[in-house]
C-alpha cells in the first residue's frame, strides 16, 4: 500500500507533484493577465525548458516526480462516474449558463481523458467548443452569444503551476484548500479528483484533513463563506509543529478549522500562526521566507 505525507519542510524529498507550463499559461494576454493574478505574460516555451531542467535535477537526486495533468488524465480514465462527478461540479448554470449546461456536459463527457484533463486546466473558449466539438452553441446559449467567440466557457487555471497552493500535505494527511480568489478555486477540484480517484492514491494510507474526514463531496460543492486557505501559508516544520501564515489569502476561520482537525486526529502538537500584512507582497508565508535546513 502506498503511503504519503509531509512531516517537515526540510525532510528528505521522496516524491513531488508538479505541473508543467502548458495551455493555461498560453491563454494569458496583456489584457487578461491581471484577472488571472499574473503580473505579466510568460514566455511559455522558455518556461517549459526551465521546468523540464528542474524536474530532471530532482529525478537525478532520486525524487519521484508526478505530473498533475498526467495524473488527472489517468484519474478521469478510471471511470465515467469520476468524469460525471467533476463535470457536475464545474459545469452548471452559474458557470456556463442554464441553456448550455446539458450540451457542454455531454460534449466534455465524450472527450478522451487526455483532452478533458487538458481543458479542465487549460480552459476552453466558445469558438473552440463550436469549431471542434459543438457547432451552433451561440444560437441557443445566451451566455455564449453575449460573451463572444474568444470568451472562455471554461476559464483556464494558469496558477495550477503553483501546485503547493491547492492542497497541503501535513503529517499523514492532506487538506484540499478553499482558495481565496475565485479564479483559482477549480484548482482544488482537479487535485481532489486525483487524490480520490487515481489508483495511486485511491487505496493509499492517508487522511483528508479538509474537507472533513469522511466527506465524499468535491470541494466545489461546498460553500466556504469567508474561509480560505492556500498551501503557501502552510509549513510543517518538524517535531509535530505546523507554522501557518494568516495572510491575504489564508483566513483565521480556516486556520481554526484545520487546527481543530489536526489536534483531534493527533497529527500535530502545536500550530504557530504568523499574522501578516494583507497585501500582494506578503500574499503567502513562503513569499516572506523559505526553510532550507
Short mmCIF file of C-alpha atoms in Angstrom, two decimals:
data_model
loop_
_atom_site.label_atom_id
_atom_site.label_comp_id
_atom_site.label_asym_id
_atom_site.label_seq_id
_atom_site.Cartn_x
_atom_site.Cartn_y
_atom_site.Cartn_z
CA UNK A 1 0.00 0.00 0.00
CA UNK A 2 1.28 3.47 -0.88
CA UNK A 3 1.79 5.97 1.92
CA UNK A 4 2.04 9.73 1.56
CA UNK A 5 2.77 12.57 3.95
CA UNK A 6 4.92 15.57 4.81
CA UNK A 7 6.36 15.81 8.31
CA UNK A 8 8.99 18.50 7.79
CA UNK A 9 9.69 21.24 5.25
CA UNK A 10 13.35 20.21 5.26
CA UNK A 11 12.98 16.44 5.37
CA UNK A 12 14.22 14.29 2.51
CA UNK A 13 12.13 14.83 -0.62
CA UNK A 14 10.98 11.46 -1.94
CA UNK A 15 8.10 12.41 -4.24
CA UNK A 16 6.68 15.67 -5.56
CA UNK A 17 3.68 16.86 -7.57
CA UNK A 18 4.44 19.36 -10.34
CA UNK A 19 2.62 20.97 -13.25
CA UNK A 20 4.45 21.70 -16.49
CA UNK A 21 3.67 25.12 -18.07
CA UNK A 22 1.04 24.47 -20.68
CA UNK A 23 -2.07 25.71 -22.46
CA UNK A 24 -3.34 27.63 -19.42
CA UNK A 25 -0.30 29.92 -19.48
CA UNK A 26 -0.59 30.41 -23.24
CA UNK A 27 -4.05 31.84 -22.53
CA UNK A 28 -2.54 34.84 -20.73
CA UNK A 29 -2.59 38.11 -22.66
CA UNK A 30 -1.70 41.73 -21.84
CA UNK A 31 -5.45 42.31 -21.46
CA UNK A 32 -6.27 39.46 -19.07
CA UNK A 33 -3.15 38.66 -17.04
CA UNK A 34 -4.27 40.78 -14.08
CA UNK A 35 -7.59 38.95 -13.98
CA UNK A 36 -5.68 35.68 -13.63
CA UNK A 37 -3.37 37.09 -10.90
CA UNK A 38 -0.23 37.32 -13.06
CA UNK A 39 1.92 40.45 -13.21
CA UNK A 40 2.80 39.83 -16.86
CA UNK A 41 2.58 37.26 -19.65
CA UNK A 42 5.14 34.46 -19.72
CA UNK A 43 7.46 33.17 -22.42
CA UNK A 44 5.89 29.74 -22.18
CA UNK A 45 8.35 27.80 -24.36
CA UNK A 46 11.25 29.05 -22.25
CA UNK A 47 9.32 28.30 -19.07
CA UNK A 48 8.83 24.71 -20.27
CA UNK A 49 12.57 24.33 -20.87
CA UNK A 50 13.40 25.61 -17.39
CA UNK A 51 10.71 23.46 -15.78
CA UNK A 52 11.97 20.34 -17.56
CA UNK A 53 15.52 21.08 -16.39
CA UNK A 54 14.31 21.43 -12.80
CA UNK A 55 12.36 18.17 -13.00
CA UNK A 56 15.43 16.39 -14.36
CA UNK A 57 17.53 17.72 -11.48
CA UNK A 58 15.07 16.31 -8.95
CA UNK A 59 14.98 12.96 -10.73
CA UNK A 60 18.79 12.86 -10.72
CA UNK A 61 18.55 13.13 -6.92
CA UNK A 62 16.22 10.13 -6.75
CA UNK A 63 12.96 12.08 -6.39
CA UNK A 64 9.82 10.57 -7.92
CA UNK A 65 8.13 13.32 -9.93
CA UNK A 66 4.39 13.19 -10.62
CA UNK A 67 2.87 15.48 -13.26
CA UNK A 68 -0.57 16.74 -12.27
CA UNK A 69 -2.06 16.73 -15.77
CA UNK A 70 -0.94 13.13 -16.33
CA UNK A 71 -2.44 12.03 -13.01
CA UNK A 72 -5.67 13.89 -13.78
CA UNK A 73 -5.87 12.15 -17.16
CA UNK A 74 -5.42 8.75 -15.54
CA UNK A 75 -7.98 9.54 -12.83
CA UNK A 76 -10.56 10.59 -15.43
CA UNK A 77 -9.88 7.37 -17.33
CA UNK A 78 -10.73 5.34 -14.23
CA UNK A 79 -14.46 5.50 -14.96
CA UNK A 80 -17.42 7.55 -16.14
CA UNK A 81 -18.52 8.17 -12.55
CA UNK A 82 -15.39 10.24 -11.90
CA UNK A 83 -15.89 12.26 -15.08
CA UNK A 84 -19.55 12.87 -14.22
CA UNK A 85 -18.64 13.95 -10.69
CA UNK A 86 -16.17 16.59 -11.83
CA UNK A 87 -18.35 17.86 -14.69
CA UNK A 88 -21.40 18.16 -12.44
CA UNK A 89 -19.24 20.39 -10.26
CA UNK A 90 -17.59 22.64 -12.84
CA UNK A 91 -20.34 22.80 -15.49
CA UNK A 92 -23.56 24.26 -14.11
CA UNK A 93 -25.96 27.15 -14.62
CA UNK A 94 -23.72 29.57 -12.73
CA UNK A 95 -20.60 28.72 -14.74
CA UNK A 96 -21.71 28.16 -18.34
CA UNK A 97 -25.29 29.45 -18.30
CA UNK A 98 -28.51 27.49 -17.95
CA UNK A 99 -29.10 26.95 -21.68
CA UNK A 100 -25.67 25.40 -22.25
CA UNK A 101 -25.35 23.09 -19.24
CA UNK A 102 -26.58 19.84 -20.76
CA UNK A 103 -24.86 20.34 -24.11
CA UNK A 104 -21.50 21.28 -22.59
CA UNK A 105 -21.60 18.37 -20.14
CA UNK A 106 -22.37 15.88 -22.92
CA UNK A 107 -19.61 17.34 -25.07
CA UNK A 108 -16.99 17.15 -22.31
CA UNK A 109 -18.12 13.66 -21.26
CA UNK A 110 -17.43 12.48 -24.81
CA UNK A 111 -13.85 13.77 -24.79
CA UNK A 112 -10.91 11.44 -24.37
CA UNK A 113 -9.48 11.65 -20.82
CA UNK A 114 -6.33 13.45 -22.01
CA UNK A 115 -8.36 16.10 -23.83
CA UNK A 116 -10.69 16.62 -20.90
CA UNK A 117 -7.78 16.98 -18.46
CA UNK A 118 -6.12 19.46 -20.83
CA UNK A 119 -9.22 21.64 -20.93
CA UNK A 120 -10.03 21.34 -17.21
CA UNK A 121 -6.66 23.01 -16.61
CA UNK A 122 -6.13 24.93 -19.84
CA UNK A 123 -9.64 26.25 -20.34
CA UNK A 124 -11.95 26.20 -23.35
CA UNK A 125 -13.24 29.12 -25.43
CA UNK A 126 -16.64 29.45 -27.04
CA UNK A 127 -15.10 29.30 -30.53
CA UNK A 128 -13.06 26.18 -29.71
CA UNK A 129 -16.16 24.48 -28.41
CA UNK A 130 -18.15 25.45 -31.51
CA UNK A 131 -15.46 24.74 -34.11
CA UNK A 132 -14.21 21.43 -32.75
CA UNK A 133 -16.93 19.94 -30.57
CA UNK A 134 -20.30 21.65 -30.79
CA UNK A 135 -21.45 23.69 -33.77
CA UNK A 136 -24.01 26.40 -33.13
CA UNK A 137 -23.64 26.85 -29.36
CA UNK A 138 -24.19 30.60 -29.67
CA UNK A 139 -27.55 30.08 -31.36
CA UNK A 140 -29.17 28.56 -28.27
CA UNK A 141 -27.00 29.86 -25.42
CA UNK A 142 -27.47 33.49 -24.41
CA UNK A 143 -24.32 33.23 -22.28
CA UNK A 144 -22.17 32.12 -25.24
CA UNK A 145 -23.71 34.64 -27.63
CA UNK A 146 -23.26 37.55 -25.23
CA UNK A 147 -19.70 36.56 -24.33
CA UNK A 148 -18.37 36.31 -27.88
CA UNK A 149 -16.21 33.68 -29.60
CA UNK A 150 -12.99 34.38 -27.71
CA UNK A 151 -14.56 34.25 -24.24
CA UNK A 152 -13.97 31.26 -22.01
CA UNK A 153 -16.77 28.78 -21.49
CA UNK A 154 -14.29 27.13 -19.09
CA UNK A 155 -11.71 29.65 -17.81
CA UNK A 156 -8.08 28.48 -17.72
CA UNK A 157 -6.22 27.81 -14.49
CA UNK A 158 -2.72 29.23 -15.09
CA UNK A 159 -1.94 29.27 -11.36
CA UNK A 160 -2.01 25.46 -11.41
CA UNK A 161 1.73 25.95 -11.93
CA UNK A 162 1.91 26.60 -8.16
CA UNK A 163 0.95 23.09 -7.03
CA UNK A 164 1.79 23.87 -3.41
CA UNK A 165 -1.28 26.07 -3.01
CA UNK A 166 -4.29 23.93 -3.92
CA UNK A 167 -3.52 21.15 -1.43
CA UNK A 168 -1.38 20.89 1.69
CA UNK A 169 0.18 17.68 2.94
CA UNK A 170 0.57 17.76 6.71
CA UNK A 171 1.78 14.72 8.61
CA UNK A 172 -0.06 11.71 7.16
CA UNK A 173 -2.91 13.58 5.51
CA UNK A 174 -3.89 16.27 3.03
CA UNK A 175 -6.02 19.40 3.07
CA UNK A 176 -7.84 20.29 -0.16
CA UNK A 177 -7.73 24.02 0.12
CA UNK A 178 -10.55 26.53 -0.48
CA UNK A 179 -8.63 29.15 -2.45
CA UNK A 180 -9.04 32.87 -1.78
CA UNK A 181 -9.63 34.12 -5.34
CA UNK A 182 -12.48 32.69 -7.46
CA UNK A 183 -10.19 32.29 -10.50
CA UNK A 184 -8.20 29.66 -8.55
CA UNK A 185 -10.92 27.64 -6.82
CA UNK A 186 -11.26 24.98 -9.51
CA UNK A 187 -7.61 24.03 -8.96
CA UNK A 188 -8.62 22.26 -5.75
CA UNK A 189 -11.29 20.29 -7.59
CA UNK A 190 -8.71 18.93 -10.05
CA UNK A 191 -6.33 17.77 -7.33
CA UNK A 192 -9.24 16.31 -5.37
CA UNK A 193 -10.19 14.18 -8.38
CA UNK A 194 -6.62 12.87 -8.42
CA UNK A 195 -6.47 12.13 -4.68
CA UNK A 196 -9.87 10.44 -4.61
CA UNK A 197 -9.95 8.56 -7.93
CA UNK A 198 -6.41 7.88 -9.14
CA UNK A 199 -5.23 4.30 -8.41
CA UNK A 200 -2.02 5.67 -6.88
CA UNK A 201 -3.98 7.42 -4.13
CA UNK A 202 -7.38 5.73 -4.07
CA UNK A 203 -6.31 2.90 -1.77
CA UNK A 204 -3.33 4.63 -0.17
CA UNK A 205 -2.93 5.15 3.56
CA UNK A 206 -3.64 8.84 4.20
CA UNK A 207 -6.42 11.03 5.61
CA UNK A 208 -8.27 14.09 4.35
CA UNK A 209 -7.91 16.94 6.86
CA UNK A 210 -10.19 19.12 4.75
CA UNK A 211 -12.91 18.61 3.66
CA UNK A 212 -13.62 16.90 6.96
CA UNK A 213 -12.69 13.20 7.11
CA UNK A 214 -15.38 11.05 5.53
CA UNK A 215 -16.92 13.86 3.48
CA UNK A 216 -17.25 12.41 -0.05
CA UNK A 217 -18.19 15.63 -1.86
CA UNK A 218 -15.98 17.60 -4.19
CA UNK A 219 -14.62 20.88 -2.87
CA UNK A 220 -16.56 22.86 -5.46
CA UNK A 221 -19.88 21.71 -3.99
CA UNK A 222 -19.22 23.31 -0.63
CA UNK A 223 -19.90 26.86 0.48
CA UNK A 224 -16.82 28.20 2.22
CA UNK A 225 -18.19 31.63 3.08
CA UNK A 226 -15.26 33.82 4.07
CA UNK A 227 -12.94 30.91 4.85
CA UNK A 228 -9.90 30.45 2.64
CA UNK A 229 -6.62 28.57 2.82
CA UNK A 230 -3.66 28.34 0.45
CA UNK A 231 -0.71 26.00 0.75
CA UNK A 232 1.90 28.74 0.56
CA UNK A 233 0.81 29.60 4.11
CA UNK A 234 1.22 26.06 5.48
CA UNK A 235 4.61 24.81 6.67
CA UNK A 236 5.06 21.58 8.65
CA UNK A 237 8.37 22.46 10.32
CA UNK A 238 9.03 19.21 12.17
CA UNK A 239 8.59 17.95 15.72
CA UNK A 240 4.80 17.79 15.21
CA UNK A 241 4.67 21.57 14.72
CA UNK A 242 2.93 23.42 11.88
CA UNK A 243 3.66 27.06 11.07
CA UNK A 244 0.79 28.85 9.32
CA UNK A 245 0.57 32.30 7.81
CA UNK A 246 -2.60 34.32 8.42
CA UNK A 247 -2.36 36.39 5.28
CA UNK A 248 -4.23 37.99 2.40
CA UNK A 249 -5.20 34.51 1.22
CA UNK A 250 -5.49 32.40 4.38
CA UNK A 251 -8.17 33.34 6.90
CA UNK A 252 -8.29 32.89 10.66
CA UNK A 253 -11.53 30.91 10.21
CA UNK A 254 -9.84 28.29 8.06
CA UNK A 255 -6.77 28.09 10.31
CA UNK A 256 -9.07 27.31 13.24
CA UNK A 257 -10.86 24.57 11.28
CA UNK A 258 -7.66 22.92 10.13
CA UNK A 259 -6.01 23.17 13.55
CA UNK A 260 -9.03 21.54 15.21
CA UNK A 261 -8.85 18.52 12.89
CA UNK A 262 -5.07 18.15 13.28
CA UNK A 263 -5.38 18.20 17.08
CA UNK A 264 -8.36 15.85 17.09
CA UNK A 265 -6.54 13.31 14.90
CA UNK A 266 -3.28 13.67 16.87
CA UNK A 267 -1.44 14.86 13.76
CA UNK A 268 0.16 17.89 15.44
CA UNK A 269 1.01 19.18 18.91
CA UNK A 270 1.49 22.85 18.06
CA UNK A 271 0.12 25.29 15.49
CA UNK A 272 2.07 28.55 15.30
CA UNK A 273 0.23 31.35 13.48
CA UNK A 274 2.18 34.22 11.89
CA UNK A 275 0.00 37.27 11.30
CA UNK A 276 0.96 39.02 8.07
CA UNK A 277 0.01 42.25 6.34
CA UNK A 278 -2.79 41.77 3.82
CA UNK A 279 -1.12 42.81 0.57
CA UNK A 280 0.28 41.18 -2.55
CA UNK A 281 3.89 41.50 -1.40
CA UNK A 282 3.04 39.21 1.54
CA UNK A 283 0.42 37.05 -0.16
CA UNK A 284 1.82 33.85 1.41
CA UNK A 285 4.17 32.95 4.20
CA UNK A 286 6.52 31.36 1.65
CA UNK A 287 6.91 34.69 -0.16
CA UNK A 288 8.48 36.05 3.04
CA UNK A 289 10.85 33.17 3.82
CA UNK A 290 11.54 29.55 2.97
CA UNK A 291 13.11 26.99 5.30
CA UNK A 292 16.30 25.42 3.92
CA UNK A 293 17.73 23.26 6.71
#
